[in-house]
Amino acid sequence: PKLALSEVDDRLTMPVEGASGHWIAKFGTPAYQRLVDNELAMLDWAQRCGLDVPDHRVVRASEIEDIPADFDADQDVLLVRRFDREGARRIHQEDFAQVFNIPPEDRYPWAIVELGWSHYGSIGAVIHALCGDDDFRRYMRRLAFMVLSGNADAHLKNWSLLYPDGVSPRLAPVYDVVSTIVYPSLATHSALHWWEPVHPTLEPPMQLVDVTLDDLLAVASHSPADTSQVMDELEAFIRDARDAWPDIVAATPPVVRDRVTAHLAASSLR
């Protein structure tokens, strides 16, 4: 569950009619234990790793004025600042389901044979072509973080382009970075194929723990980037991300801490 909120003089309120607010309030759900704490830890970890992360914090739901009656006022709520707003100005955003002209319900194209071309390699190729080499390298580091954090829900709608000047696209900041491997009921393979499969119906997506640096470099090879430079940056990023995790766990609930730590120990991405 989510709400759009405005913040005026340190007061969190529902936006006035016709406005969309500058914060997204993300609530937990009984189906997924400590979901708010999970996403907070992943955002903090991503930020510690140098990824582009929007402002965020946790508040009590009771701090939100006029919160709808069907929301529990005693629960923690994750606030994430909207990066598609700048004051009263709206910044155009396109997620990659829109970029590829794919309906939202088909955001996991590994399940659809005729959408085999929609994969992490093709997302990277678009980013390199439209946003340039710097944003492409940011994308590759974010892919490595996705693997290390155990995020098996990085589907097409969780990658976006922003148009800050209304014309030239840039890679949008990190969002929706939950460690899904914390929840045994969810899949542990990547949400998308890494490259176009030869036999889409016979090649399931790769398990996150099996993804290697070579697999990431195969993704990078879909673009004209210097793969040797990408490899050097990824090796440094992977090392730094692994080193940063112990600094995050102190404020992380045991269910998240233990399962992410076990995932890191098993991960082939080193």
GROMACS .gro file of C-alpha atoms in nm:
model
  270
    1PRO     CA    1   0.000   0.000   0.000
    2LYS     CA    2   0.120   0.351  -0.090
    3LEU     CA    3   0.006   0.709  -0.042
    4ALA     CA    4   0.128   1.034  -0.193
    5LEU     CA    5   0.204   1.294   0.075
    6SER     CA    6   0.292   1.660   0.099
    7GLU     CA    7   0.518   1.807   0.367
    8VAL     CA    8   0.457   2.163   0.483
    9ASP     CA    9   0.636   2.306   0.790
   10ASP     CA   10   0.736   1.953   0.899
   11ARG     CA   11   0.372   1.841   0.876
   12LEU     CA   12   0.293   1.537   0.662
   13THR     CA   13  -0.047   1.570   0.499
   14MET     CA   14  -0.253   1.427   0.218
   15PRO     CA   15  -0.205   1.655  -0.087
   16VAL     CA   16  -0.477   1.898  -0.180
   17GLU     CA   17  -0.712   1.797  -0.457
   18GLY     CA   18  -0.537   1.800  -0.793
   19ALA     CA   19  -0.188   1.779  -0.642
   20SER     CA   20   0.026   1.465  -0.623
   21GLY     CA   21   0.258   1.533  -0.329
   22HIS     CA   22   0.636   1.514  -0.308
   23TRP     CA   23   0.672   1.199  -0.096
   24ILE     CA   24   0.559   0.841  -0.146
   25ALA     CA   25   0.456   0.673   0.179
   26LYS     CA   26   0.509   0.297   0.161
   27PHE     CA   27   0.334   0.079   0.417
   28GLY     CA   28   0.405  -0.272   0.532
   29THR     CA   29   0.182  -0.572   0.476
   30PRO     CA   30   0.128  -0.889   0.683
   31ALA     CA   31   0.221  -1.098   0.379
   32TYR     CA   32   0.586  -0.983   0.393
   33GLN     CA   33   0.754  -0.962   0.731
   34ARG     CA   34   0.931  -0.633   0.815
   35LEU     CA   35   0.886  -0.502   0.461
   36VAL     CA   36   0.944  -0.139   0.557
   37ASP     CA   37   1.266  -0.226   0.744
   38ASN     CA   38   1.374  -0.439   0.450
   39GLU     CA   39   1.345  -0.160   0.193
   40LEU     CA   40   1.497   0.095   0.433
   41ALA     CA   41   1.803  -0.129   0.479
   42MET     CA   42   1.841  -0.178   0.102
   43LEU     CA   43   1.814   0.197   0.036
   44ASP     CA   44   2.070   0.271   0.308
   45TRP     CA   45   2.301   0.002   0.172
   46ALA     CA   46   2.265   0.129  -0.185
   47GLN     CA   47   2.341   0.482  -0.069
   48ARG     CA   48   2.644   0.361   0.125
   49CYS     CA   49   2.764   0.198  -0.199
   50GLY     CA   50   2.746   0.529  -0.386
   51LEU     CA   51   2.430   0.459  -0.587
   52ASP     CA   52   2.189   0.744  -0.666
   53VAL     CA   53   1.922   0.706  -0.397
   54PRO     CA   54   1.635   0.950  -0.326
   55ASP     CA   55   1.590   1.103   0.020
   56HIS     CA   56   1.410   0.863   0.250
   57ARG     CA   57   1.323   0.809   0.614
   58VAL     CA   58   1.088   0.612   0.837
   59VAL     CA   59   0.806   0.774   1.037
   60ARG     CA   60   0.512   0.650   1.239
   61ALA     CA   61   0.184   0.647   1.050
   62SER     CA   62   0.034   0.855   1.331
   63GLU     CA   63   0.251   1.148   1.213
   64ILE     CA   64   0.050   1.166   0.889
   65GLU     CA   65  -0.241   1.406   0.930
   66ASP     CA   66  -0.583   1.281   0.818
   67ILE     CA   67  -0.449   0.936   0.737
   68PRO     CA   68  -0.731   0.716   0.602
   69ALA     CA   69  -0.907   0.519   0.874
   70ASP     CA   70  -0.819   0.182   0.719
   71PHE     CA   71  -0.445   0.242   0.777
   72ASP     CA   72  -0.296   0.133   1.110
   73ALA     CA   73  -0.169   0.453   1.276
   74ASP     CA   74   0.080   0.259   1.494
   75GLN     CA   75   0.288   0.114   1.211
   76ASP     CA   76   0.615   0.236   1.065
   77VAL     CA   77   0.600   0.396   0.720
   78LEU     CA   78   0.882   0.443   0.470
   79LEU     CA   79   0.887   0.787   0.309
   80VAL     CA   80   1.069   0.820  -0.024
   81ARG     CA   81   1.100   1.160  -0.191
   82ARG     CA   82   0.960   1.166  -0.544
   83PHE     CA   83   1.232   1.232  -0.799
   84ASP     CA   84   0.978   1.315  -1.070
   85ARG     CA   85   0.883   1.639  -0.892
   86GLU     CA   86   1.082   1.959  -0.847
   87GLY     CA   87   0.875   2.212  -0.656
   88ALA     CA   88   0.555   2.254  -0.854
   89ARG     CA   89   0.718   2.118  -1.171
   90ARG     CA   90   0.658   1.765  -1.290
   91ILE     CA   91   0.955   1.587  -1.445
   92HIS     CA   92   0.862   1.340  -1.716
   93GLN     CA   93   0.946   0.979  -1.630
   94GLU     CA   94   0.925   0.664  -1.840
   95ASP     CA   95   0.972   0.317  -1.698
   96PHE     CA   96   1.108   0.048  -1.928
   97ALA     CA   97   0.771  -0.116  -1.980
   98GLN     CA   98   0.673   0.215  -2.141
   99VAL     CA   99   1.005   0.245  -2.326
  100PHE     CA  100   0.952  -0.100  -2.479
  101ASN     CA  101   0.578  -0.042  -2.524
  102ILE     CA  102   0.487  -0.339  -2.306
  103PRO     CA  103   0.166  -0.344  -2.098
  104PRO     CA  104   0.226  -0.324  -1.720
  105GLU     CA  105   0.084  -0.674  -1.669
  106ASP     CA  106   0.364  -0.808  -1.895
  107ARG     CA  107   0.646  -0.647  -1.694
  108TYR     CA  108   0.807  -0.992  -1.643
  109PRO     CA  109   0.871  -1.071  -2.013
  110TRP     CA  110   1.070  -1.389  -1.940
  111ALA     CA  111   0.729  -1.555  -1.922
  112ILE     CA  112   0.632  -1.436  -2.273
  113VAL     CA  113   0.816  -1.602  -2.560
  114GLU     CA  114   0.764  -1.320  -2.810
  115LEU     CA  115   0.921  -1.065  -2.572
  116GLY     CA  116   1.256  -1.244  -2.544
  117TRP     CA  117   1.436  -0.927  -2.662
  118SER     CA  118   1.330  -0.745  -2.345
  119HIS     CA  119   1.610  -0.820  -2.098
  120TYR     CA  120   1.882  -0.655  -1.888
  121GLY     CA  121   2.113  -0.639  -2.189
  122SER     CA  122   1.859  -0.448  -2.398
  123ILE     CA  123   1.780  -0.211  -2.108
  124GLY     CA  124   2.151  -0.135  -2.083
  125ALA     CA  125   2.178  -0.081  -2.459
  126VAL     CA  126   1.898   0.177  -2.448
  127ILE     CA  127   2.054   0.353  -2.148
  128HIS     CA  128   2.393   0.369  -2.321
  129ALA     CA  129   2.241   0.500  -2.645
  130LEU     CA  130   2.015   0.762  -2.486
  131CYS     CA  131   2.187   0.857  -2.159
  132GLY     CA  132   2.555   0.803  -2.230
  133ASP     CA  133   2.842   0.605  -2.084
  134ASP     CA  134   2.827   0.747  -1.729
  135ASP     CA  135   2.464   0.646  -1.679
  136PHE     CA  136   2.534   0.309  -1.837
  137ARG     CA  137   2.809   0.240  -1.584
  138ARG     CA  138   2.569   0.346  -1.306
  139TYR     CA  139   2.322   0.094  -1.446
  140MET     CA  140   2.581  -0.183  -1.439
  141ARG     CA  141   2.669  -0.108  -1.076
  142ARG     CA  142   2.300  -0.113  -0.993
  143LEU     CA  143   2.265  -0.454  -1.158
  144ALA     CA  144   2.547  -0.582  -0.936
  145PHE     CA  145   2.369  -0.441  -0.632
  146MET     CA  146   2.046  -0.610  -0.741
  147VAL     CA  147   2.225  -0.945  -0.740
  148LEU     CA  148   2.410  -0.892  -0.411
  149SER     CA  149   2.099  -0.767  -0.229
  150GLY     CA  150   1.884  -1.055  -0.353
  151ASN     CA  151   1.629  -0.844  -0.539
  152ALA     CA  152   1.441  -1.084  -0.767
  153ASP     CA  153   1.173  -0.825  -0.849
  154ALA     CA  154   1.373  -0.582  -1.065
  155HIS     CA  155   1.126  -0.604  -1.353
  156LEU     CA  156   1.073  -0.359  -1.640
  157LYS     CA  157   0.873  -0.109  -1.436
  158ASN     CA  158   1.148  -0.086  -1.174
  159TRP     CA  159   1.395   0.077  -1.417
  160SER     CA  160   1.318   0.425  -1.547
  161LEU     CA  161   1.437   0.721  -1.749
  162LEU     CA  162   1.392   1.081  -1.633
  163TYR     CA  163   1.384   1.392  -1.852
  164PRO     CA  164   1.509   1.670  -1.619
  165ASP     CA  165   1.523   1.927  -1.900
  166GLY     CA  166   1.219   1.788  -2.080
  167VAL     CA  167   1.432   1.665  -2.371
  168SER     CA  168   1.738   1.457  -2.275
  169PRO     CA  169   1.684   1.134  -2.077
  170ARG     CA  170   1.889   1.028  -1.777
  171LEU     CA  171   1.881   0.710  -1.571
  172ALA     CA  172   1.638   0.760  -1.282
  173PRO     CA  173   1.752   0.704  -0.921
  174VAL     CA  174   1.716   0.373  -0.740
  175TYR     CA  175   1.365   0.276  -0.630
  176ASP     CA  176   1.173  -0.033  -0.515
  177VAL     CA  177   1.489  -0.211  -0.395
  178VAL     CA  178   1.347  -0.478  -0.166
  179SER     CA  179   1.551  -0.789  -0.088
  180THR     CA  180   1.295  -1.044  -0.204
  181ILE     CA  181   1.509  -1.345  -0.108
  182VAL     CA  182   1.405  -1.265   0.252
  183TYR     CA  183   1.063  -1.413   0.171
  184PRO     CA  184   1.062  -1.789   0.098
  185SER     CA  185   0.732  -1.766  -0.092
  186LEU     CA  186   0.890  -1.549  -0.364
  187ALA     CA  187   1.105  -1.651  -0.660
  188THR     CA  188   1.484  -1.642  -0.626
  189HIS     CA  189   1.565  -1.605  -0.996
  190SER     CA  190   1.606  -1.271  -1.172
  191ALA     CA  191   1.290  -1.097  -1.286
  192LEU     CA  192   1.424  -1.072  -1.643
  193HIS     CA  193   1.659  -1.268  -1.864
  194TRP     CA  194   2.011  -1.126  -1.875
  195TRP     CA  195   2.027  -1.147  -2.256
  196GLU     CA  196   1.803  -1.279  -2.531
  197PRO     CA  197   1.765  -1.655  -2.480
  198VAL     CA  198   1.825  -1.889  -2.770
  199HIS     CA  199   1.532  -2.105  -2.663
  200PRO     CA  200   1.299  -1.885  -2.453
  201THR     CA  201   1.067  -2.168  -2.351
  202LEU     CA  202   1.356  -2.387  -2.235
  203GLU     CA  203   1.575  -2.131  -2.058
  204PRO     CA  204   1.443  -2.012  -1.722
  205PRO     CA  205   1.587  -1.692  -1.574
  206MET     CA  206   1.909  -1.734  -1.378
  207GLN     CA  207   1.912  -1.786  -1.002
  208LEU     CA  208   2.055  -1.475  -0.840
  209VAL     CA  209   2.312  -1.673  -0.641
  210ASP     CA  210   2.450  -1.814  -0.968
  211VAL     CA  211   2.510  -1.478  -1.140
  212THR     CA  212   2.880  -1.408  -1.191
  213LEU     CA  213   3.090  -1.112  -1.304
  214ASP     CA  214   3.113  -1.279  -1.646
  215ASP     CA  215   2.733  -1.268  -1.671
  216LEU     CA  216   2.734  -0.896  -1.598
  217LEU     CA  217   3.002  -0.843  -1.862
  218ALA     CA  218   2.788  -1.036  -2.110
  219VAL     CA  219   2.512  -0.783  -2.038
  220ALA     CA  220   2.759  -0.498  -2.094
  221SER     CA  221   2.861  -0.647  -2.429
  222HIS     CA  222   2.519  -0.550  -2.571
  223SER     CA  223   2.645  -0.190  -2.564
  224PRO     CA  224   2.955  -0.028  -2.719
  225ALA     CA  225   3.095   0.041  -2.371
  226ASP     CA  226   3.455  -0.044  -2.281
  227THR     CA  227   3.399  -0.378  -2.105
  228SER     CA  228   3.746  -0.376  -1.950
  229GLN     CA  229   3.662  -0.048  -1.776
  230VAL     CA  230   3.321  -0.185  -1.676
  231MET     CA  231   3.489  -0.494  -1.530
  232ASP     CA  232   3.732  -0.286  -1.323
  233GLU     CA  233   3.450  -0.070  -1.188
  234LEU     CA  234   3.230  -0.369  -1.108
  235GLU     CA  235   3.510  -0.551  -0.926
  236ALA     CA  236   3.565  -0.244  -0.708
  237PHE     CA  237   3.192  -0.193  -0.654
  238ILE     CA  238   3.130  -0.556  -0.556
  239ARG     CA  239   3.414  -0.543  -0.306
  240ASP     CA  240   3.290  -0.214  -0.158
  241ALA     CA  241   2.929  -0.335  -0.140
  242ARG     CA  242   3.027  -0.652   0.043
  243ASP     CA  243   3.243  -0.447   0.282
  244ALA     CA  244   2.954  -0.203   0.347
  245TRP     CA  245   2.695  -0.465   0.444
  246PRO     CA  246   2.826  -0.516   0.801
  247ASP     CA  247   2.771  -0.144   0.862
  248ILE     CA  248   2.402  -0.184   0.770
  249VAL     CA  249   2.313  -0.496   0.967
  250ALA     CA  250   2.321  -0.332   1.312
  251ALA     CA  251   1.994  -0.149   1.237
  252THR     CA  252   1.842  -0.436   1.038
  253PRO     CA  253   1.586  -0.682   1.182
  254PRO     CA  254   1.715  -1.041   1.219
  255VAL     CA  255   1.495  -1.187   0.945
  256VAL     CA  256   1.646  -0.947   0.690
  257ARG     CA  257   1.998  -0.954   0.833
  258ASP     CA  258   2.028  -1.331   0.845
  259ARG     CA  259   1.883  -1.408   0.502
  260VAL     CA  260   2.074  -1.138   0.318
  261THR     CA  261   2.396  -1.241   0.494
  262ALA     CA  262   2.339  -1.603   0.391
  263HIS     CA  263   2.264  -1.492   0.036
  264LEU     CA  264   2.588  -1.293   0.021
  265ALA     CA  265   2.784  -1.594   0.144
  266ALA     CA  266   2.632  -1.812  -0.130
  267SER     CA  267   2.649  -1.555  -0.412
  268SER     CA  268   2.888  -1.625  -0.699
  269LEU     CA  269   2.929  -1.252  -0.762
  270ARG     CA  270   3.270  -1.175  -0.610
   0.00000   0.00000   0.00000
